[in-house]
XYZ file of C-alpha atoms in Angstrom:
718
model
C 32.722 98.059 -11.849
C 31.931 95.338 -9.385
C 31.014 97.891 -6.766
C 28.707 99.698 -9.227
C 27.016 96.423 -10.096
C 26.545 95.624 -6.435
C 24.991 99.033 -5.727
C 22.711 98.683 -8.737
C 21.597 95.295 -7.548
C 20.853 96.692 -4.091
C 18.802 99.524 -5.606
C 16.871 97.110 -7.826
C 16.084 94.939 -4.834
C 14.810 97.983 -2.928
C 12.622 99.042 -5.853
C 11.152 95.555 -6.139
C 10.477 95.473 -2.416
C 8.752 98.891 -2.510
C 6.702 97.920 -5.546
C 5.592 94.724 -3.880
C 4.650 96.657 -0.775
C 2.571 99.173 -2.749
C 0.868 96.418 -4.689
C -0.066 94.654 -1.455
C -1.539 97.850 -0.041
C -3.583 98.429 -3.192
C -4.787 94.826 -3.141
C -5.972 95.121 0.426
C -7.721 98.430 -0.365
C -9.533 97.044 -3.403
C -10.592 93.968 -1.448
C -12.135 96.191 1.194
C -13.980 98.159 -1.481
C -15.206 94.993 -3.133
C -16.520 93.708 0.203
C -18.381 97.008 0.718
C -19.929 96.808 -2.751
C -21.001 93.240 -2.155
C -22.650 94.276 1.091
C -24.510 97.018 -0.772
C -25.747 94.556 -3.411
C -26.952 92.192 -0.677
C -28.848 95.104 0.873
C -30.482 95.841 -2.500
C -31.608 92.230 -2.897
C -32.999 92.246 0.606
C -34.961 95.417 0.034
C -36.290 94.079 -3.295
C -37.930 91.273 -1.421
C -39.575 93.739 0.908
C -40.374 96.503 -1.710
C -40.893 95.240 -5.284
C -39.359 97.516 -7.912
C -36.692 98.752 -5.531
C -34.029 97.332 -7.821
C -34.729 100.096 -10.373
C -33.865 102.726 -7.795
C -30.356 104.119 -7.842
C -27.908 102.302 -5.529
C -25.858 104.502 -3.258
C -22.442 103.061 -2.602
C -20.940 103.831 0.786
C -18.003 105.715 -0.644
C -19.789 107.517 -3.546
C -22.503 110.190 -3.678
C -24.022 110.682 -7.195
C -24.343 114.260 -8.549
C -27.477 115.181 -10.466
C -26.986 116.327 -14.058
C -29.490 117.538 -16.653
C -30.774 114.838 -18.912
C -29.407 114.746 -22.464
C -31.051 113.141 -25.410
C -29.804 109.813 -26.534
C -27.054 109.857 -29.081
C -23.270 109.975 -29.327
C -22.993 112.371 -26.415
C -24.911 110.005 -24.149
C -23.029 108.467 -21.275
C -22.176 104.965 -22.616
C -22.281 103.520 -19.077
C -26.061 103.822 -19.101
C -26.695 101.358 -16.213
C -25.681 103.688 -13.395
C -22.506 105.340 -12.166
C -22.149 103.056 -9.166
C -21.977 99.933 -11.310
C -19.416 101.579 -13.705
C -17.237 102.657 -10.757
C -17.110 99.110 -9.353
C -16.275 97.744 -12.787
C -13.357 100.197 -13.173
C -12.062 99.318 -9.723
C -12.197 95.616 -10.555
C -10.214 96.191 -13.751
C -7.670 98.254 -11.811
C -7.333 95.479 -9.203
C -6.721 92.828 -11.861
C -4.035 95.003 -13.425
C -2.330 95.546 -10.079
C -2.418 91.814 -9.289
C -0.872 91.021 -12.662
C 1.889 93.542 -12.003
C 2.459 92.111 -8.505
C 2.711 88.607 -9.929
C 5.208 89.892 -12.490
C 7.318 91.423 -9.705
C 7.071 88.302 -7.575
C 8.245 86.069 -10.351
C 11.134 88.359 -10.922
C 12.347 87.878 -7.336
C 14.892 85.079 -6.927
C 13.587 82.080 -4.875
C 14.873 81.742 -1.344
C 17.910 79.471 -1.201
C 17.180 76.146 0.558
C 19.519 75.347 3.435
C 21.035 71.882 3.189
C 21.608 70.270 6.567
C 23.560 67.235 7.725
C 21.027 65.050 9.520
C 22.264 62.493 12.041
C 20.206 59.319 11.699
C 20.269 56.580 14.364
C 19.136 53.010 13.765
C 15.555 53.920 14.716
C 13.991 57.395 14.742
C 10.478 58.807 15.051
C 8.975 60.755 12.154
C 8.609 63.904 14.262
C 12.223 63.767 15.416
C 13.389 63.326 11.815
C 11.333 66.354 10.741
C 12.829 68.417 13.557
C 16.381 67.484 12.593
C 15.698 68.471 8.953
C 13.823 71.672 9.991
C 10.874 70.527 7.864
C 7.153 70.372 8.567
C 6.103 67.067 10.116
C 3.051 66.914 7.835
C 5.299 67.144 4.763
C 7.415 64.243 6.004
C 4.297 62.134 6.641
C 3.020 62.934 3.086
C 6.363 61.884 1.621
C 6.287 58.608 3.527
C 2.708 57.966 2.402
C 3.736 58.517 -1.214
C 6.341 55.789 -0.616
C 3.626 53.426 0.602
C 4.275 53.771 4.340
C 1.232 54.776 6.366
C 2.769 56.246 9.510
C 2.067 58.983 12.035
C 4.385 61.539 13.582
C 4.915 59.438 16.711
C 5.766 56.201 14.912
C 9.347 55.067 14.307
C 11.061 54.298 11.021
C 14.351 52.562 10.329
C 17.576 54.254 9.333
C 17.348 53.213 5.668
C 13.904 54.753 5.213
C 14.966 57.884 7.075
C 18.007 58.257 4.795
C 15.751 58.154 1.711
C 13.474 60.824 3.189
C 16.439 63.057 4.030
C 17.656 62.784 0.426
C 14.170 63.581 -0.907
C 14.187 66.864 1.013
C 17.626 67.810 -0.303
C 19.653 67.214 2.863
C 22.647 65.017 3.581
C 22.669 62.362 6.267
C 25.069 60.674 8.640
C 24.228 57.199 9.863
C 25.245 56.362 13.418
C 24.699 53.217 15.427
C 22.380 53.757 18.365
C 25.149 52.454 20.515
C 26.988 55.671 19.662
C 24.425 57.427 21.844
C 26.270 56.003 24.826
C 29.662 56.898 23.419
C 31.879 58.550 26.023
C 29.116 58.017 28.568
C 31.187 55.652 30.664
C 34.608 57.051 29.829
C 36.168 56.938 33.284
C 39.824 57.391 32.376
C 41.311 59.620 35.057
C 44.712 61.227 35.164
C 46.996 59.939 37.913
C 47.316 63.360 39.539
C 43.504 63.541 40.034
C 43.249 60.285 41.997
C 42.841 60.148 45.760
C 42.358 57.237 48.163
C 38.774 56.065 48.622
C 37.047 53.805 51.161
C 36.791 50.092 50.292
C 33.420 48.599 49.380
C 32.985 45.373 51.337
C 30.311 42.760 50.686
C 29.216 40.506 53.527
C 28.297 37.033 52.262
C 27.534 33.677 53.789
C 24.896 31.082 54.612
C 21.487 32.011 55.987
C 21.426 32.622 59.749
C 25.214 32.609 60.098
C 25.129 36.126 61.551
C 25.902 38.481 58.655
C 23.406 41.170 59.622
C 24.194 40.758 63.302
C 27.849 41.378 62.496
C 26.975 44.575 60.673
C 24.726 45.592 63.551
C 27.650 45.233 65.885
C 29.801 47.354 63.582
C 27.150 50.047 63.155
C 25.649 49.736 66.645
C 22.189 49.405 65.098
C 19.645 46.610 65.046
C 18.786 45.983 61.419
C 17.911 42.319 61.864
C 14.970 43.085 64.165
C 13.026 44.625 61.321
C 13.408 41.695 58.924
C 10.668 39.113 58.513
C 11.581 35.696 59.860
C 14.984 36.968 60.979
C 16.223 36.659 57.382
C 17.498 39.655 55.419
C 15.184 40.222 52.468
C 16.838 43.335 50.912
C 20.303 44.507 50.067
C 21.486 47.177 52.464
C 24.408 49.596 52.078
C 26.050 51.181 55.106
C 29.164 53.172 55.855
C 31.125 52.590 59.058
C 33.850 54.816 60.479
C 36.614 52.977 62.323
C 38.395 54.240 65.426
C 41.265 55.328 63.194
C 38.882 57.603 61.305
C 38.880 55.595 58.064
C 35.628 54.708 56.338
C 34.418 51.296 55.150
C 31.331 50.818 52.985
C 29.472 47.573 53.656
C 26.954 45.685 51.506
C 24.728 43.253 53.374
C 23.386 40.564 51.029
C 20.536 38.189 51.982
C 21.614 34.689 52.852
C 18.723 32.713 51.338
C 19.596 30.701 48.247
C 16.920 32.429 46.188
C 18.957 35.616 46.320
C 21.890 34.121 44.438
C 21.626 36.756 41.741
C 21.735 39.540 44.329
C 24.828 38.080 45.948
C 26.459 37.749 42.543
C 25.690 41.397 41.804
C 27.122 42.359 45.175
C 30.374 40.568 44.404
C 30.731 42.524 41.166
C 30.545 45.920 42.827
C 32.722 45.074 45.793
C 36.431 45.388 46.545
C 36.661 42.897 49.421
C 34.345 40.053 50.493
C 33.802 39.124 54.134
C 32.712 35.488 54.177
C 30.765 34.848 57.375
C 30.871 31.223 58.555
C 29.264 30.094 61.796
C 31.768 28.270 63.958
C 29.123 25.793 65.149
C 27.543 25.014 61.717
C 30.614 25.138 59.490
C 30.555 25.303 55.692
C 27.041 25.134 54.196
C 25.747 25.090 50.569
C 25.250 28.847 50.411
C 28.739 29.358 51.811
C 30.070 27.512 48.778
C 27.914 29.671 46.445
C 29.272 32.841 48.033
C 32.847 31.617 47.512
C 32.138 30.987 43.834
C 30.686 34.486 43.372
C 33.636 36.124 45.105
C 36.152 34.180 43.043
C 34.276 34.975 39.824
C 34.534 38.671 40.707
C 38.255 38.276 41.428
C 38.119 39.952 44.829
C 40.036 38.988 47.988
C 38.169 37.108 50.731
C 38.420 37.675 54.470
C 36.807 34.836 56.430
C 34.964 35.927 59.581
C 34.365 32.822 61.734
C 31.333 33.987 63.731
C 29.611 32.653 66.863
C 32.864 31.606 68.572
C 31.099 32.149 71.896
C 28.806 29.142 71.309
C 29.571 25.825 73.020
C 29.898 23.833 69.773
C 32.242 26.313 68.063
C 35.202 24.766 66.230
C 37.363 27.203 64.282
C 39.776 24.555 63.039
C 36.918 22.532 61.568
C 35.915 25.574 59.514
C 39.468 26.070 58.292
C 39.740 22.411 57.312
C 36.439 22.494 55.432
C 37.442 25.596 53.478
C 40.620 23.899 52.270
C 38.434 22.017 49.769
C 37.450 25.363 48.267
C 41.009 26.712 48.001
C 40.663 29.090 50.956
C 43.876 28.266 52.792
C 44.587 29.911 56.126
C 47.891 31.692 56.687
C 49.013 29.138 59.288
C 48.561 26.425 56.635
C 50.770 28.300 54.190
C 47.964 30.129 52.385
C 47.004 33.778 51.974
C 43.413 33.795 53.255
C 42.891 35.827 56.428
C 40.726 34.179 59.111
C 39.332 36.331 61.939
C 37.414 34.641 64.792
C 34.624 36.997 65.864
C 31.474 37.109 67.918
C 28.844 39.576 66.790
C 26.866 38.982 69.966
C 29.800 39.607 72.314
C 31.437 42.181 69.959
C 34.684 40.181 69.994
C 37.572 40.979 67.592
C 35.533 43.487 65.568
C 38.417 45.952 65.447
C 40.731 43.209 64.201
C 38.222 42.428 61.412
C 38.179 46.088 60.369
C 41.987 46.199 60.390
C 42.186 43.142 58.115
C 39.717 44.695 55.694
C 41.652 47.963 55.584
C 44.882 46.018 55.088
C 43.388 44.344 52.020
C 42.255 47.757 50.799
C 45.778 49.144 51.175
C 47.146 46.267 49.130
C 44.589 46.978 46.397
C 45.455 50.717 46.396
C 41.872 51.828 45.905
C 41.680 55.307 44.350
C 39.161 57.491 42.536
C 38.800 60.983 41.073
C 36.251 62.992 43.085
C 36.349 66.007 40.721
C 34.608 64.570 37.666
C 30.984 63.636 36.925
C 29.804 60.769 39.068
C 29.091 57.196 38.094
C 28.350 54.097 40.114
C 26.017 51.134 40.674
C 22.385 50.871 41.766
C 22.335 48.588 44.799
C 18.603 48.664 45.452
C 15.510 50.463 44.198
C 11.895 50.814 45.176
C 8.762 52.852 44.534
C 8.060 54.880 47.660
C 4.485 56.091 48.081
C 5.513 59.512 49.346
C 8.842 60.074 47.609
C 8.320 58.290 44.286
C 11.109 56.211 42.707
C 14.018 55.836 45.136
C 17.350 54.215 44.288
C 20.137 53.231 46.688
C 23.450 53.631 44.871
C 27.136 53.431 45.595
C 29.170 56.139 43.905
C 32.093 54.587 42.033
C 33.977 57.683 40.874
C 33.372 61.408 40.843
C 31.023 63.297 43.128
C 27.241 63.076 42.897
C 25.489 66.356 43.692
C 21.950 67.592 44.104
C 20.786 68.949 40.737
C 22.818 66.483 38.653
C 21.063 64.781 35.732
C 21.782 61.073 35.567
C 20.855 57.923 33.694
C 20.488 54.631 35.569
C 19.718 51.797 33.177
C 16.430 52.748 31.510
C 15.600 55.308 34.198
C 16.684 58.935 34.270
C 16.031 62.071 36.243
C 17.416 65.095 38.014
C 18.607 64.537 41.566
C 16.207 66.379 43.880
C 17.629 65.034 47.109
C 20.418 62.826 48.443
C 19.932 60.845 51.667
C 22.787 59.056 53.437
C 22.589 55.718 55.288
C 21.614 57.506 58.506
C 18.606 59.195 56.889
C 20.175 62.656 56.716
C 19.945 64.860 53.615
C 23.301 65.761 52.109
C 24.391 67.968 49.221
C 26.964 65.636 47.650
C 28.349 62.109 47.833
C 31.927 61.211 46.955
C 33.528 57.942 45.799
C 32.462 54.710 47.552
C 29.648 56.520 49.389
C 26.241 54.799 49.670
C 23.362 57.209 49.172
C 19.652 57.262 48.295
C 18.652 59.232 45.184
C 15.263 60.953 44.926
C 14.143 62.504 41.650
C 14.192 59.701 39.088
C 11.356 59.380 36.586
C 11.051 55.602 37.054
C 12.450 52.759 39.158
C 15.826 51.457 37.906
C 16.840 47.834 38.269
C 19.197 46.706 40.985
C 22.620 46.217 39.451
C 22.202 48.965 36.818
C 25.061 51.407 36.403
C 24.302 55.089 36.675
C 26.102 57.969 34.984
C 25.746 61.727 35.292
C 25.130 63.375 31.889
C 25.179 66.943 30.613
C 21.447 67.661 30.346
C 17.983 66.145 30.415
C 17.824 65.826 26.613
C 20.850 63.534 26.644
C 19.425 61.567 29.561
C 16.096 61.006 27.808
C 17.841 59.969 24.602
C 20.039 57.397 26.347
C 17.203 56.049 28.504
C 14.906 55.755 25.481
C 17.562 53.876 23.528
C 18.176 51.451 26.400
C 14.459 50.908 26.959
C 13.884 50.168 23.282
C 16.777 47.702 23.212
C 15.476 46.003 26.351
C 12.001 45.547 24.843
C 13.472 44.133 21.643
C 15.482 41.604 23.611
C 12.458 40.632 25.702
C 10.284 40.203 22.607
C 12.921 38.114 20.897
C 13.358 35.903 23.938
C 9.601 35.565 24.373
C 9.191 34.584 20.737
C 11.761 31.803 20.915
C 10.382 30.556 24.195
C 6.812 30.512 22.929
C 7.711 28.725 19.737
C 9.428 26.005 21.691
C 6.590 25.816 24.157
C 3.934 25.595 21.434
C 5.770 22.717 19.781
C 5.957 20.789 23.013
C 2.370 21.622 23.958
C 1.198 20.325 20.581
C 2.958 17.066 21.382
C 1.081 16.957 24.698
C 4.153 16.624 26.878
C 4.302 20.001 28.624
C 2.125 22.088 30.913
C 2.558 25.643 32.087
C 1.946 27.558 35.301
C 1.654 31.312 34.801
C 2.691 33.597 37.667
C 2.472 37.370 38.142
C 5.059 38.606 40.668
C 4.820 41.925 42.570
C 7.223 42.905 45.350
C 8.260 45.902 47.386
C 11.776 46.266 45.964
C 13.468 45.411 42.686
C 15.941 42.995 44.247
C 13.126 40.836 45.605
C 11.369 40.891 42.226
C 14.450 39.595 40.424
C 15.218 36.978 43.048
C 11.673 35.564 43.124
C 11.365 35.492 39.337
C 14.705 33.703 39.040
C 13.772 31.156 41.734
C 10.402 30.410 40.119
C 11.865 29.908 36.660
C 14.361 27.430 38.094
C 11.422 25.292 39.271
C 10.541 24.406 35.672
C 10.837 20.720 34.797
C 10.744 18.809 31.502
C 7.000 18.218 31.985
C 5.837 21.485 33.537
C 7.033 25.031 32.984
C 6.783 28.008 35.325
C 6.313 31.164 33.302
C 6.649 34.549 34.976
C 4.200 36.597 32.939
C 4.989 39.896 34.631
C 7.215 41.052 37.479
C 7.475 44.579 38.857
C 7.770 46.757 41.948
C 4.643 48.131 43.604
C 1.141 47.193 44.727
C -1.000 44.659 42.867
C -3.181 46.633 40.449
C -6.188 46.006 38.217
C -3.940 45.461 35.177
C -2.097 42.678 37.039
C -5.368 40.918 37.786
C -6.599 41.300 34.212
C -3.343 39.841 32.917
C -3.722 36.899 35.283
C -7.344 36.451 34.170
C -6.437 36.363 30.494
C -3.526 33.973 31.076
C -5.145 31.805 33.792
C -2.267 32.644 36.106
C -1.829 33.122 39.838
C -0.600 36.311 41.518
C 1.974 36.386 44.307
C 2.703 39.479 46.353
C 5.909 39.761 48.380
C 5.597 42.419 51.097
C 2.878 44.154 49.037
C -0.925 44.007 48.891
C -3.576 44.455 46.233
C -5.495 47.736 45.988
C -9.303 47.607 46.515
C -10.091 47.710 42.796
C -7.734 44.799 42.108
C -9.262 42.762 44.948
C -12.763 43.297 43.583
C -11.777 42.166 40.087
C -9.903 39.157 41.490
C -12.972 38.113 43.493
C -15.207 38.528 40.457
C -12.920 36.556 38.123
C -11.888 33.949 40.750
C -8.189 34.846 40.506
C -6.029 33.688 43.371
C -3.778 36.282 45.051
C -1.292 35.020 47.616
C 0.745 37.183 49.970
C 4.143 36.323 51.443
C 6.946 37.824 53.484
C 9.178 34.731 53.580
C 10.502 33.676 50.217
C 10.880 29.937 50.791
C 7.184 29.695 51.731
C 6.345 31.269 48.382
C 8.515 28.766 46.517
C 6.992 25.778 48.351
C 3.460 26.926 47.539
C 4.309 27.313 43.866
C 5.729 23.798 43.871
C 2.436 22.519 45.243
C 0.576 24.404 42.525
C 2.814 22.754 39.949
C 1.939 19.354 41.378
C -1.729 20.173 40.827
C -1.040 20.700 37.125
C 0.697 17.367 36.717
C -1.468 14.641 35.252
C -1.756 11.441 37.272
C 1.003 9.008 36.459
C -0.076 5.858 34.630
C 1.333 2.625 35.984
C 1.026 -0.831 34.446
C 0.098 -3.730 36.700
C 0.671 -7.240 35.314
C -2.208 -9.606 36.154
C -1.016 -12.861 34.666
C 0.482 -14.889 31.799
C -0.980 -17.726 29.750
C 0.326 -19.958 26.951
C -1.755 -20.722 23.869
C -1.806 -24.536 23.538
C -4.461 -24.957 20.827
C -6.284 -22.716 18.338
C -9.965 -23.531 17.673
C -11.888 -22.290 14.672
C -15.562 -22.011 15.613
C -18.170 -21.114 13.009
C -19.945 -17.812 13.490
C -17.458 -16.962 16.241
C -13.997 -17.107 14.730
C -10.742 -18.372 16.198
C -10.513 -19.095 19.914
C -7.218 -19.480 21.758
C -7.062 -22.460 24.071
C -4.843 -21.291 26.919
C -3.161 -22.582 30.040
C -2.753 -19.882 32.716
C 0.896 -20.102 33.808
C 0.919 -17.311 36.437
C -1.553 -14.922 38.009
C -4.854 -14.757 36.201
C -6.640 -13.744 32.984
C -9.444 -11.241 33.421
C -12.279 -10.425 31.019
C -12.182 -6.812 29.888
C -8.521 -6.393 30.882
C -5.800 -5.415 28.437
C -3.641 -8.091 26.906
C -0.706 -8.346 24.560
C 0.198 -11.284 22.368
C 3.919 -12.217 22.458
C 5.409 -14.373 19.698
C 9.027 -15.355 20.196
C 9.321 -12.471 22.654
C 7.960 -9.914 20.171
C 4.654 -8.086 20.732
C 2.391 -8.783 17.746
C -0.798 -7.304 19.153
C -2.165 -5.289 22.043
C -5.856 -5.223 22.760
C -8.616 -6.173 25.150
C -9.818 -9.627 26.239
C -13.328 -9.929 24.778
C -14.431 -13.209 26.363
C -13.251 -16.033 28.644
C -14.754 -19.517 28.886
C -14.255 -22.369 31.321
C -15.583 -25.522 29.671
C -18.779 -24.132 28.142
C -19.458 -21.459 30.712
C -18.528 -17.780 30.566
C -15.994 -16.713 33.192
C -14.959 -13.302 34.545
C -11.463 -14.504 35.357
C -9.379 -17.657 35.176
C -6.599 -18.263 37.699
C -3.213 -19.964 37.521
C -3.238 -23.718 36.713
C -6.563 -23.735 34.852
C -7.321 -24.023 31.150
C -9.634 -21.656 29.332
C -10.692 -20.332 25.990
C -9.955 -16.669 25.232
C -10.812 -14.259 22.434
C -9.489 -10.752 21.823
C -11.226 -7.730 20.336
C -10.537 -7.525 16.568
C -7.751 -10.123 16.604
C -7.741 -13.847 15.805
C -4.279 -14.571 14.356
C -3.312 -16.912 17.190
C -0.436 -19.390 16.893
C 0.423 -22.304 19.111
C 3.104 -21.313 21.600
C 2.101 -17.598 21.762
C 2.127 -16.010 25.175
C -0.894 -14.034 26.311
C 0.109 -11.362 28.831
C -2.764 -9.818 30.802
C -2.361 -6.400 32.510
C -4.200 -3.303 33.823
C -3.379 0.434 33.663
C -3.788 2.339 36.956
C -3.387 6.076 37.613
C -1.272 7.341 40.496
C -1.732 10.919 41.693
C 1.271 13.222 41.180
C 3.363 14.063 44.230
C 5.978 16.667 45.114
C 8.600 13.900 45.116
C 7.704 13.087 41.516
C 8.099 16.766 40.604
C 11.495 17.010 42.285
C 12.609 13.805 40.594
C 11.549 15.217 37.225
C 13.475 18.431 37.874
C 16.582 16.556 38.982
C 16.543 14.080 36.086
C 19.818 14.394 34.110
C 19.663 15.404 30.501
C 20.558 12.871 27.867
C 24.273 12.708 27.175
C 25.339 13.871 23.719
C 26.093 11.227 21.123
C 29.787 10.432 21.237
C 29.816 9.842 17.529
C 28.360 13.261 16.749
């Protein structure tokens, strides 16, 4: 029986389908006929205008030729359609069409409605309207209409929150699954490798130390290249990554970090990605402030330190003095009972370089450095820049896995497909294994130095992750800016703070971060340095317009302004300064800060007098009879009245008299009469203190003193 019912249902469905098809054909045919009849009627009306009385002539339809018949007298046998056969034919066809349409509607209503597919829609914390429509397989316009009916005027490209999206999904009859946006990165950095997949990898070594202690020269000696010659001022301005092969055939990856104090953040980032730190200390200079900073960064990263005592060929070299100085920082040499390895070297004479490499490899063997080269690659962005010919370029060190040409990766908020890999010697390679430094070409934007990169499955995943990270970054920046501005507005309203706006552009991301960090550290309790914008690349028109609107200055580090930007800057009187040495930039900004400081007011005491008598003079008021005890009293100067050591009034000396004559000033040892502006409550024994307020121009020393002033200690009773 069930089978019979099924067959019957199939046959019924076929019949309904055929009937609907026939009805559609008839509808199309009748529509064509109606259009032809309408055209004929329009032709009749046109001819009537040209030939009056033409309307009484018979109308020949395109598909009908009338046949002449003999006339019959009027009566029952007369053709009841007496207004012409063509008209009656069109009327019958119209009636037939209406009947067919009614039948078609009857058949259509008999068909069961198509079953709506219910989908499970994954909803993140924030989603665009178009993306939500795509996930539901609904028309974007319908989703926008639904949102408008809920009182939300949005477009397809705008974002809505998860709660609103969940309501919309329910309205369209689907189910939803809420996920945190952080789940987008789930399993992205899952680097758990089985023990059998691990192989030994080269150590990553960071070279740290004070400026001009010979870090780059030491690397030059190891690589037999002259990197230092190309650096401005003889100071390394960028992070470099190099790979050196020892005589034993083993590889060592080196990171060269700049020695200037402004690059503290870059050195800290280098310590985090490194396995071993080589601390370079000049034998003639000894331990310097930046040497101490490098030690702190290395210890914070928990990595072993190998001390390379450089410049032992110089006359003033003293290795023992270096060892003694480092005892204060818990770097104890092996001969003193410690575990720190000291290697005396000379980069210039290439002395003990092999011994230094052996000590580094020994530390690497102790650490048992291993990685899995078979999985998808991940690692750290060491440096990045926007190359005019190649686009965004990132220097990375592969942590685990193997990076290949064609891989899709995410690096911070940047993503892209690897179009080319370039090693530290400038050669194109097809792949890069663990601990290998390599340049990546093919990213959509410039990542930030210190960002981690991860290879993902496809471009869709990469875009999704990068978009999520970018949105989170903007939210954090807006939140931070809001708090900062609120605080700044409160202090500005009180009149105790000024602000210097700066736009920073540099050639590489590491320089951008270092300069911005150094400038922000210049802020003092009375003046604030605000970095309005910092980025990699040339100075553009938008940078100048931002500086114009904010009354800021623009600094360019190893970059220049394009012609359009220079023209706008000249027109709007915006200052653009160019630098290639970072400490010159910082000094100039300090001087600019001094220019914003208001002159300092200083009080100069002129003299003191004691009120001996109080005279009440008609039409004048009370006059204080004074004896000048020290200095002088001066007409027009400021004065304060002290009573029992308490200030009862501050004002201006209105008049001074000696005997009966007016006086400009009265010196020590003389008596006088004095009156103050809007004050006459003098008492015998009061002290009249006369003083002036002078303005002293702000100096750089005042600024430094303000920056170094200690903050108030917290209340012990709190």
